[in-house]
PDB file of C-alpha atoms in Angstrom:
ATOM      1  CA  UNK R   1      26.350  23.352  -6.123  1.00  0.00           C
ATOM      2  CA  UNK R   2      26.912  22.260  -9.722  1.00  0.00           C
ATOM      3  CA  UNK R   3      24.425  19.927 -11.357  1.00  0.00           C
ATOM      4  CA  UNK R   4      26.922  17.040 -11.245  1.00  0.00           C
ATOM      5  CA  UNK R   5      27.632  17.631  -7.555  1.00  0.00           C
ATOM      6  CA  UNK R   6      23.899  17.867  -6.857  1.00  0.00           C
ATOM      7  CA  UNK R   7      23.233  14.512  -8.518  1.00  0.00           C
ATOM      8  CA  UNK R   8      25.951  12.783  -6.515  1.00  0.00           C
ATOM      9  CA  UNK R   9      24.834  14.365  -3.241  1.00  0.00           C
ATOM     10  CA  UNK R  10      21.212  13.344  -3.798  1.00  0.00           C
ATOM     11  CA  UNK R  11      22.122   9.759  -4.670  1.00  0.00           C
ATOM     12  CA  UNK R  12      24.376   9.412  -1.633  1.00  0.00           C
ATOM     13  CA  UNK R  13      21.734  10.944   0.617  1.00  0.00           C
ATOM     14  CA  UNK R  14      19.102   8.591  -0.827  1.00  0.00           C
ATOM     15  CA  UNK R  15      21.074   5.451  -0.009  1.00  0.00           C
ATOM     16  CA  UNK R  16      21.879   6.748   3.471  1.00  0.00           C
ATOM     17  CA  UNK R  17      18.188   7.338   4.149  1.00  0.00           C
ATOM     18  CA  UNK R  18      16.897   3.953   2.985  1.00  0.00           C
ATOM     19  CA  UNK R  19      19.740   2.170   4.775  1.00  0.00           C
ATOM     20  CA  UNK R  20      20.540  -0.956   2.712  1.00  0.00           C
ATOM     21  CA  UNK R  21      22.254  -3.861   4.417  1.00  0.00           C
ATOM     22  CA  UNK R  22      25.374  -3.005   2.411  1.00  0.00           C
ATOM     23  CA  UNK R  23      26.530  -0.308  -0.017  1.00  0.00           C
ATOM     24  CA  UNK R  24      29.450  -0.657  -2.426  1.00  0.00           C
ATOM     25  CA  UNK R  25      31.095   1.897  -4.699  1.00  0.00           C
ATOM     26  CA  UNK R  26      32.162   0.454  -8.036  1.00  0.00           C
ATOM     27  CA  UNK R  27      33.716   2.744 -10.651  1.00  0.00           C
ATOM     28  CA  UNK R  28      31.253   5.624 -10.410  1.00  0.00           C
ATOM     29  CA  UNK R  29      28.292   3.549  -9.240  1.00  0.00           C
ATOM     30  CA  UNK R  30      26.650   3.346  -5.836  1.00  0.00           C
ATOM     31  CA  UNK R  31      25.396  -0.207  -5.338  1.00  0.00           C
ATOM     32  CA  UNK R  32      22.672  -0.889  -2.782  1.00  0.00           C
ATOM     33  CA  UNK R  33      22.653  -4.517  -1.655  1.00  0.00           C
ATOM     34  CA  UNK R  34      19.558  -5.439   0.297  1.00  0.00           C
ATOM     35  CA  UNK R  35      17.037  -8.321   0.308  1.00  0.00           C
ATOM     36  CA  UNK R  36      14.044  -6.157   1.204  1.00  0.00           C
ATOM     37  CA  UNK R  37      11.222  -4.507  -0.716  1.00  0.00           C
ATOM     38  CA  UNK R  38      12.572  -0.943  -0.944  1.00  0.00           C
ATOM     39  CA  UNK R  39      13.790  -0.831  -4.532  1.00  0.00           C
ATOM     40  CA  UNK R  40      15.975   2.226  -3.973  1.00  0.00           C
ATOM     41  CA  UNK R  41      17.875   0.217  -1.360  1.00  0.00           C
ATOM     42  CA  UNK R  42      18.289  -2.773  -3.659  1.00  0.00           C
ATOM     43  CA  UNK R  43      19.545  -1.258  -6.907  1.00  0.00           C
ATOM     44  CA  UNK R  44      22.682   0.213  -8.418  1.00  0.00           C
ATOM     45  CA  UNK R  45      22.683   3.870  -9.446  1.00  0.00           C
ATOM     46  CA  UNK R  46      25.281   5.940 -11.335  1.00  0.00           C
ATOM     47  CA  UNK R  47      26.656   8.925  -9.449  1.00  0.00           C
ATOM     48  CA  UNK R  48      26.772  10.946 -12.686  1.00  0.00           C
ATOM     49  CA  UNK R  49      24.369  11.349 -15.566  1.00  0.00           C
ATOM     50  CA  UNK R  50      27.154  11.281 -18.134  1.00  0.00           C
ATOM     51  CA  UNK R  51      28.646   7.896 -17.269  1.00  0.00           C
ATOM     52  CA  UNK R  52      29.841   5.717 -20.121  1.00  0.00           C
ATOM     53  CA  UNK R  53      28.759   2.102 -20.427  1.00  0.00           C
ATOM     54  CA  UNK R  54      31.659  -0.137 -19.389  1.00  0.00           C
ATOM     55  CA  UNK R  55      30.632  -3.798 -19.711  1.00  0.00           C
ATOM     56  CA  UNK R  56      33.334  -4.833 -17.244  1.00  0.00           C
ATOM     57  CA  UNK R  57      31.856  -2.541 -14.590  1.00  0.00           C
ATOM     58  CA  UNK R  58      28.351  -3.899 -15.192  1.00  0.00           C
ATOM     59  CA  UNK R  59      29.879  -7.377 -14.806  1.00  0.00           C
ATOM     60  CA  UNK R  60      31.281  -6.368 -11.405  1.00  0.00           C
ATOM     61  CA  UNK R  61      27.935  -5.008 -10.249  1.00  0.00           C
ATOM     62  CA  UNK R  62      26.075  -8.131 -11.365  1.00  0.00           C
ATOM     63  CA  UNK R  63      28.675 -10.285  -9.602  1.00  0.00           C
ATOM     64  CA  UNK R  64      28.226  -8.331  -6.349  1.00  0.00           C
ATOM     65  CA  UNK R  65      24.516  -9.145  -6.364  1.00  0.00           C
ATOM     66  CA  UNK R  66      25.066 -12.774  -7.350  1.00  0.00           C
ATOM     67  CA  UNK R  67      27.643 -13.321  -4.601  1.00  0.00           C
ATOM     68  CA  UNK R  68      25.028 -12.314  -2.017  1.00  0.00           C
ATOM     69  CA  UNK R  69      22.215 -14.319  -3.561  1.00  0.00           C
ATOM     70  CA  UNK R  70      20.430 -11.168  -4.718  1.00  0.00           C
ATOM     71  CA  UNK R  71      18.923 -10.214  -8.052  1.00  0.00           C
ATOM     72  CA  UNK R  72      20.744  -7.429  -9.867  1.00  0.00           C
ATOM     73  CA  UNK R  73      18.739  -4.253 -10.452  1.00  0.00           C
ATOM     74  CA  UNK R  74      19.595  -0.766 -11.664  1.00  0.00           C
ATOM     75  CA  UNK R  75      18.075   2.687 -11.233  1.00  0.00           C
ATOM     76  CA  UNK R  76      18.833   4.734 -14.342  1.00  0.00           C
ATOM     77  CA  UNK R  77      17.890   8.319 -15.234  1.00  0.00           C
ATOM     78  CA  UNK R  78      16.438   8.689 -18.712  1.00  0.00           C
ATOM     79  CA  UNK R  79      18.638  11.598 -19.855  1.00  0.00           C
ATOM     80  CA  UNK R  80      20.933  11.420 -22.904  1.00  0.00           C
ATOM     81  CA  UNK R  81      24.167  11.034 -20.922  1.00  0.00           C
ATOM     82  CA  UNK R  82      23.239   7.492 -19.862  1.00  0.00           C
ATOM     83  CA  UNK R  83      22.093   6.289 -23.275  1.00  0.00           C
ATOM     84  CA  UNK R  84      24.989   3.837 -23.527  1.00  0.00           C
ATOM     85  CA  UNK R  85      24.244   2.367 -20.105  1.00  0.00           C
ATOM     86  CA  UNK R  86      20.629   1.798 -21.041  1.00  0.00           C
ATOM     87  CA  UNK R  87      21.676   0.182 -24.318  1.00  0.00           C
ATOM     88  CA  UNK R  88      24.075  -2.160 -22.509  1.00  0.00           C
ATOM     89  CA  UNK R  89      21.396  -3.187 -20.020  1.00  0.00           C
ATOM     90  CA  UNK R  90      18.961  -3.821 -22.874  1.00  0.00           C
ATOM     91  CA  UNK R  91      21.598  -5.953 -24.603  1.00  0.00           C
ATOM     92  CA  UNK R  92      21.859  -8.061 -21.441  1.00  0.00           C
ATOM     93  CA  UNK R  93      18.126  -8.682 -21.325  1.00  0.00           C
ATOM     94  CA  UNK R  94      17.052  -6.059 -18.788  1.00  0.00           C
ATOM     95  CA  UNK R  95      13.740  -4.266 -19.130  1.00  0.00           C
ATOM     96  CA  UNK R  96      12.617  -1.056 -17.473  1.00  0.00           C
ATOM     97  CA  UNK R  97       9.550  -0.035 -15.477  1.00  0.00           C
ATOM     98  CA  UNK R  98       8.166   2.202 -12.717  1.00  0.00           C
ATOM     99  CA  UNK R  99       8.986   5.736 -13.887  1.00  0.00           C
ATOM    100  CA  UNK R 100       9.883   7.774 -10.820  1.00  0.00           C
ATOM    101  CA  UNK R 101      10.534  11.496 -10.445  1.00  0.00           C
ATOM    102  CA  UNK R 102      13.266  13.105  -8.366  1.00  0.00           C
ATOM    103  CA  UNK R 103      11.980  16.490  -7.254  1.00  0.00           C
ATOM    104  CA  UNK R 104      13.713  19.327  -5.388  1.00  0.00           C
ATOM    105  CA  UNK R 105      12.498  22.372  -3.487  1.00  0.00           C
ATOM    106  CA  UNK R 106      13.696  25.162  -1.240  1.00  0.00           C
ATOM    107  CA  UNK R 107      13.077  23.995   2.323  1.00  0.00           C
ATOM    108  CA  UNK R 108      11.468  27.299   3.328  1.00  0.00           C
ATOM    109  CA  UNK R 109       8.854  26.923   0.588  1.00  0.00           C
ATOM    110  CA  UNK R 110       7.720  23.597   2.025  1.00  0.00           C
ATOM    111  CA  UNK R 111       6.757  25.131   5.363  1.00  0.00           C
ATOM    112  CA  UNK R 112       4.074  27.186   3.578  1.00  0.00           C
ATOM    113  CA  UNK R 113       2.268  24.135   2.152  1.00  0.00           C
ATOM    114  CA  UNK R 114      -0.194  24.137   5.072  1.00  0.00           C
ATOM    115  CA  UNK R 115      -1.806  26.757   7.299  1.00  0.00           C
ATOM    116  CA  UNK R 116      -2.487  24.160   9.968  1.00  0.00           C
ATOM    117  CA  UNK R 117      -0.106  23.120  12.769  1.00  0.00           C
ATOM    118  CA  UNK R 118       2.885  21.163  11.478  1.00  0.00           C
ATOM    119  CA  UNK R 119       3.427  17.566  12.495  1.00  0.00           C
ATOM    120  CA  UNK R 120       5.120  16.639  15.733  1.00  0.00           C
ATOM    121  CA  UNK R 121       8.711  15.435  15.334  1.00  0.00           C
ATOM    122  CA  UNK R 122      10.353  12.551  17.176  1.00  0.00           C
ATOM    123  CA  UNK R 123      13.859  11.127  17.225  1.00  0.00           C
ATOM    124  CA  UNK R 124      12.561   7.560  17.007  1.00  0.00           C
ATOM    125  CA  UNK R 125       9.378   6.079  15.577  1.00  0.00           C
ATOM    126  CA  UNK R 126       6.983   4.608  18.109  1.00  0.00           C
ATOM    127  CA  UNK R 127       4.465   1.789  17.658  1.00  0.00           C
ATOM    128  CA  UNK R 128       1.709   4.214  16.671  1.00  0.00           C
ATOM    129  CA  UNK R 129       3.952   5.672  13.923  1.00  0.00           C
ATOM    130  CA  UNK R 130       4.717   2.186  12.628  1.00  0.00           C
ATOM    131  CA  UNK R 131       1.051   1.182  12.753  1.00  0.00           C
ATOM    132  CA  UNK R 132       0.208   3.571   9.905  1.00  0.00           C
ATOM    133  CA  UNK R 133       2.378   1.454   7.589  1.00  0.00           C
ATOM    134  CA  UNK R 134       0.518  -1.680   8.649  1.00  0.00           C
ATOM    135  CA  UNK R 135      -3.008  -0.338   8.321  1.00  0.00           C
ATOM    136  CA  UNK R 136      -5.742  -0.898   5.746  1.00  0.00           C
ATOM    137  CA  UNK R 137      -4.620  -0.322   2.179  1.00  0.00           C
ATOM    138  CA  UNK R 138      -0.940  -1.101   2.739  1.00  0.00           C
ATOM    139  CA  UNK R 139       1.015  -4.325   2.221  1.00  0.00           C
ATOM    140  CA  UNK R 140       1.890  -5.391   5.794  1.00  0.00           C
ATOM    141  CA  UNK R 141       5.082  -7.215   4.804  1.00  0.00           C
ATOM    142  CA  UNK R 142       6.357  -4.282   2.777  1.00  0.00           C
ATOM    143  CA  UNK R 143       5.229  -1.881   5.497  1.00  0.00           C
ATOM    144  CA  UNK R 144       7.080  -3.748   8.234  1.00  0.00           C
ATOM    145  CA  UNK R 145      10.246  -3.774   6.174  1.00  0.00           C
ATOM    146  CA  UNK R 146      10.006  -0.046   5.444  1.00  0.00           C
ATOM    147  CA  UNK R 147       9.547   0.751   9.125  1.00  0.00           C
ATOM    148  CA  UNK R 148      12.642  -1.311   9.946  1.00  0.00           C
ATOM    149  CA  UNK R 149      14.770   0.289   7.223  1.00  0.00           C
ATOM    150  CA  UNK R 150      13.749   3.878   7.944  1.00  0.00           C
ATOM    151  CA  UNK R 151      14.218   3.329  11.676  1.00  0.00           C
ATOM    152  CA  UNK R 152      17.867   2.384  11.235  1.00  0.00           C
ATOM    153  CA  UNK R 153      18.776   5.349   9.002  1.00  0.00           C
ATOM    154  CA  UNK R 154      21.309   7.444  10.940  1.00  0.00           C
ATOM    155  CA  UNK R 155      20.063  10.807  12.177  1.00  0.00           C
ATOM    156  CA  UNK R 156      16.545  10.491  10.796  1.00  0.00           C
ATOM    157  CA  UNK R 157      13.574  12.328  12.296  1.00  0.00           C
ATOM    158  CA  UNK R 158      10.005  11.114  12.269  1.00  0.00           C
ATOM    159  CA  UNK R 159       6.975  13.306  11.664  1.00  0.00           C
ATOM    160  CA  UNK R 160       3.512  12.371  12.878  1.00  0.00           C
ATOM    161  CA  UNK R 161       0.039  13.859  13.017  1.00  0.00           C
ATOM    162  CA  UNK R 162      -2.159  12.485  15.790  1.00  0.00           C
ATOM    163  CA  UNK R 163      -5.884  12.468  16.413  1.00  0.00           C
ATOM    164  CA  UNK R 164      -6.252  11.697  20.076  1.00  0.00           C
ATOM    165  CA  UNK R 165      -4.167   8.622  20.799  1.00  0.00           C
ATOM    166  CA  UNK R 166      -4.102   7.499  17.163  1.00  0.00           C
ATOM    167  CA  UNK R 167      -1.402   8.470  14.661  1.00  0.00           C
ATOM    168  CA  UNK R 168      -3.022   9.210  11.301  1.00  0.00           C
ATOM    169  CA  UNK R 169      -0.178  10.484   9.102  1.00  0.00           C
ATOM    170  CA  UNK R 170       3.586   9.940   9.157  1.00  0.00           C
ATOM    171  CA  UNK R 171       6.807  10.575   7.284  1.00  0.00           C
ATOM    172  CA  UNK R 172      10.560  10.476   7.743  1.00  0.00           C
ATOM    173  CA  UNK R 173      13.130  13.192   7.163  1.00  0.00           C
ATOM    174  CA  UNK R 174      16.779  12.326   6.587  1.00  0.00           C
ATOM    175  CA  UNK R 175      19.556  14.912   6.763  1.00  0.00           C
ATOM    176  CA  UNK R 176      22.808  14.529   4.884  1.00  0.00           C
ATOM    177  CA  UNK R 177      25.050  15.781   2.098  1.00  0.00           C
ATOM    178  CA  UNK R 178      23.518  19.255   2.425  1.00  0.00           C
ATOM    179  CA  UNK R 179      19.941  18.078   1.876  1.00  0.00           C
ATOM    180  CA  UNK R 180      16.825  17.022   3.724  1.00  0.00           C
ATOM    181  CA  UNK R 181      15.024  14.164   1.985  1.00  0.00           C
ATOM    182  CA  UNK R 182      11.536  12.892   2.677  1.00  0.00           C
ATOM    183  CA  UNK R 183      10.650   9.212   2.780  1.00  0.00           C
ATOM    184  CA  UNK R 184       7.873   6.938   3.985  1.00  0.00           C
ATOM    185  CA  UNK R 185       5.022   9.425   3.589  1.00  0.00           C
ATOM    186  CA  UNK R 186       1.877   7.578   4.647  1.00  0.00           C
ATOM    187  CA  UNK R 187      -1.646   8.680   5.628  1.00  0.00           C
ATOM    188  CA  UNK R 188      -4.330   6.507   7.209  1.00  0.00           C
ATOM    189  CA  UNK R 189      -6.627   5.404   4.383  1.00  0.00           C
ATOM    190  CA  UNK R 190      -9.727   6.800   6.109  1.00  0.00           C
ATOM    191  CA  UNK R 191      -8.150  10.252   6.558  1.00  0.00           C
ATOM    192  CA  UNK R 192      -6.799  11.003   3.105  1.00  0.00           C
ATOM    193  CA  UNK R 193      -7.736  14.301   1.526  1.00  0.00           C
ATOM    194  CA  UNK R 194      -7.489  16.250   4.795  1.00  0.00           C
ATOM    195  CA  UNK R 195      -4.091  17.838   4.121  1.00  0.00           C
ATOM    196  CA  UNK R 196      -2.305  15.710   6.693  1.00  0.00           C
ATOM    197  CA  UNK R 197       0.692  14.908   4.488  1.00  0.00           C
ATOM    198  CA  UNK R 198       1.327  18.620   4.073  1.00  0.00           C
ATOM    199  CA  UNK R 199       1.525  18.969   7.838  1.00  0.00           C
ATOM    200  CA  UNK R 200       4.083  16.144   7.941  1.00  0.00           C
ATOM    201  CA  UNK R 201       6.177  17.840   5.250  1.00  0.00           C
ATOM    202  CA  UNK R 202       5.995  21.181   7.048  1.00  0.00           C
ATOM    203  CA  UNK R 203       7.074  19.697  10.367  1.00  0.00           C
ATOM    204  CA  UNK R 204      10.062  17.934   8.853  1.00  0.00           C
ATOM    205  CA  UNK R 205      10.988  21.046   6.836  1.00  0.00           C
ATOM    206  CA  UNK R 206      11.007  23.112  10.033  1.00  0.00           C
ATOM    207  CA  UNK R 207      13.381  20.561  11.542  1.00  0.00           C
ATOM    208  CA  UNK R 208      15.660  20.922   8.508  1.00  0.00           C
ATOM    209  CA  UNK R 209      15.639  24.733   8.686  1.00  0.00           C
ATOM    210  CA  UNK R 210      16.616  24.530  12.361  1.00  0.00           C
ATOM    211  CA  UNK R 211      19.679  22.621  11.171  1.00  0.00           C
ATOM    212  CA  UNK R 212      20.484  25.215   8.495  1.00  0.00           C
ATOM    213  CA  UNK R 213      19.468  22.957   5.594  1.00  0.00           C
ATOM    214  CA  UNK R 214      17.805  24.973   2.838  1.00  0.00           C
ATOM    215  CA  UNK R 215      17.467  22.303   0.113  1.00  0.00           C
ATOM    216  CA  UNK R 216      15.058  19.394  -0.013  1.00  0.00           C
ATOM    217  CA  UNK R 217      14.359  16.472  -2.305  1.00  0.00           C
ATOM    218  CA  UNK R 218      12.042  13.519  -2.555  1.00  0.00           C
ATOM    219  CA  UNK R 219      11.144  10.779  -5.015  1.00  0.00           C
ATOM    220  CA  UNK R 220       7.637   9.990  -6.193  1.00  0.00           C
ATOM    221  CA  UNK R 221       6.239   7.549  -8.730  1.00  0.00           C
ATOM    222  CA  UNK R 222       5.112   9.346 -11.862  1.00  0.00           C
ATOM    223  CA  UNK R 223       1.656   7.740 -11.689  1.00  0.00           C
ATOM    224  CA  UNK R 224       0.975   9.053  -8.164  1.00  0.00           C
ATOM    225  CA  UNK R 225      -1.020  12.126  -9.173  1.00  0.00           C
ATOM    226  CA  UNK R 226      -2.319  13.110  -5.683  1.00  0.00           C
ATOM    227  CA  UNK R 227       1.178  13.092  -4.178  1.00  0.00           C
ATOM    228  CA  UNK R 228       2.597  15.029  -7.118  1.00  0.00           C
ATOM    229  CA  UNK R 229      -0.090  17.692  -6.695  1.00  0.00           C
ATOM    230  CA  UNK R 230       0.841  18.093  -3.027  1.00  0.00           C
ATOM    231  CA  UNK R 231       4.525  18.318  -3.829  1.00  0.00           C
ATOM    232  CA  UNK R 232       3.900  20.996  -6.482  1.00  0.00           C
ATOM    233  CA  UNK R 233       2.127  23.080  -3.830  1.00  0.00           C
ATOM    234  CA  UNK R 234       5.203  22.619  -1.635  1.00  0.00           C
ATOM    235  CA  UNK R 235       7.421  24.106  -4.347  1.00  0.00           C
ATOM    236  CA  UNK R 236       8.926  20.875  -5.658  1.00  0.00           C
ATOM    237  CA  UNK R 237      10.108  20.842  -9.261  1.00  0.00           C
ATOM    238  CA  UNK R 238      11.355  17.897 -11.291  1.00  0.00           C
ATOM    239  CA  UNK R 239      15.120  17.411 -11.369  1.00  0.00           C
ATOM    240  CA  UNK R 240      15.116  14.169 -13.364  1.00  0.00           C
ATOM    241  CA  UNK R 241      13.180  10.982 -14.022  1.00  0.00           C
ATOM    242  CA  UNK R 242      14.459   7.440 -13.695  1.00  0.00           C
ATOM    243  CA  UNK R 243      13.321   3.880 -14.320  1.00  0.00           C
ATOM    244  CA  UNK R 244      14.150   0.624 -12.557  1.00  0.00           C
ATOM    245  CA  UNK R 245      15.906  -1.902 -14.765  1.00  0.00           C
ATOM    246  CA  UNK R 246      15.709  -5.628 -14.015  1.00  0.00           C
ATOM    247  CA  UNK R 247      15.541  -8.946 -15.820  1.00  0.00           C
ATOM    248  CA  UNK R 248      12.186 -10.728 -16.149  1.00  0.00           C
ATOM    249  CA  UNK R 249      11.752 -13.259 -13.365  1.00  0.00           C
TER     250      UNK R 249
END
């Protein structure tokens, strides 16, 4: 897969996994239209990293958000091929924040991240899976929305580590466009540091290998050092970095 094809496949797979209310394609852009708190589901992203800045296209994207009563937002990689896009957004009064890394790995490498039993895998999330998102240390409104969005992603699988009748770590794997992607990784606040997230990754990676999928990706905020350390152990390497662009409220 060429680098350009890889970028497009990852962006399409990302939007499929986070399941916005609506997705439009506008002149080389994938536009997620959603009122919820998942920023990847509520922003426009270029399908190439060498896309020129066309003010008329940016106008169309902004209009699509405005027509639905939503605030326009963009998710832009910081490589040189999108310099013009970033300049055009700056000219319109957008600022950028929340540096986030897109990281890729060979699926087989992820299964070796733990020597403990991998997570159990389910076709649908149950109440105990959802409860991890609503527990101490998490925003309950954001958590409820994420559970709803991930639950409606087509073909997703849900990893969980249990301790007795309590679920203590969860994650979601989405399969599409030749990739498995990982989303919604959460561990009970009282059980962090026990390697549970690695077991979730390993379980979902095994599910991907059973489907013949040998490539994986995920997205992690640059400031999240503990998660980045785990993902390095699972063989993930940085593909690119992006920022969210929005206007001050």
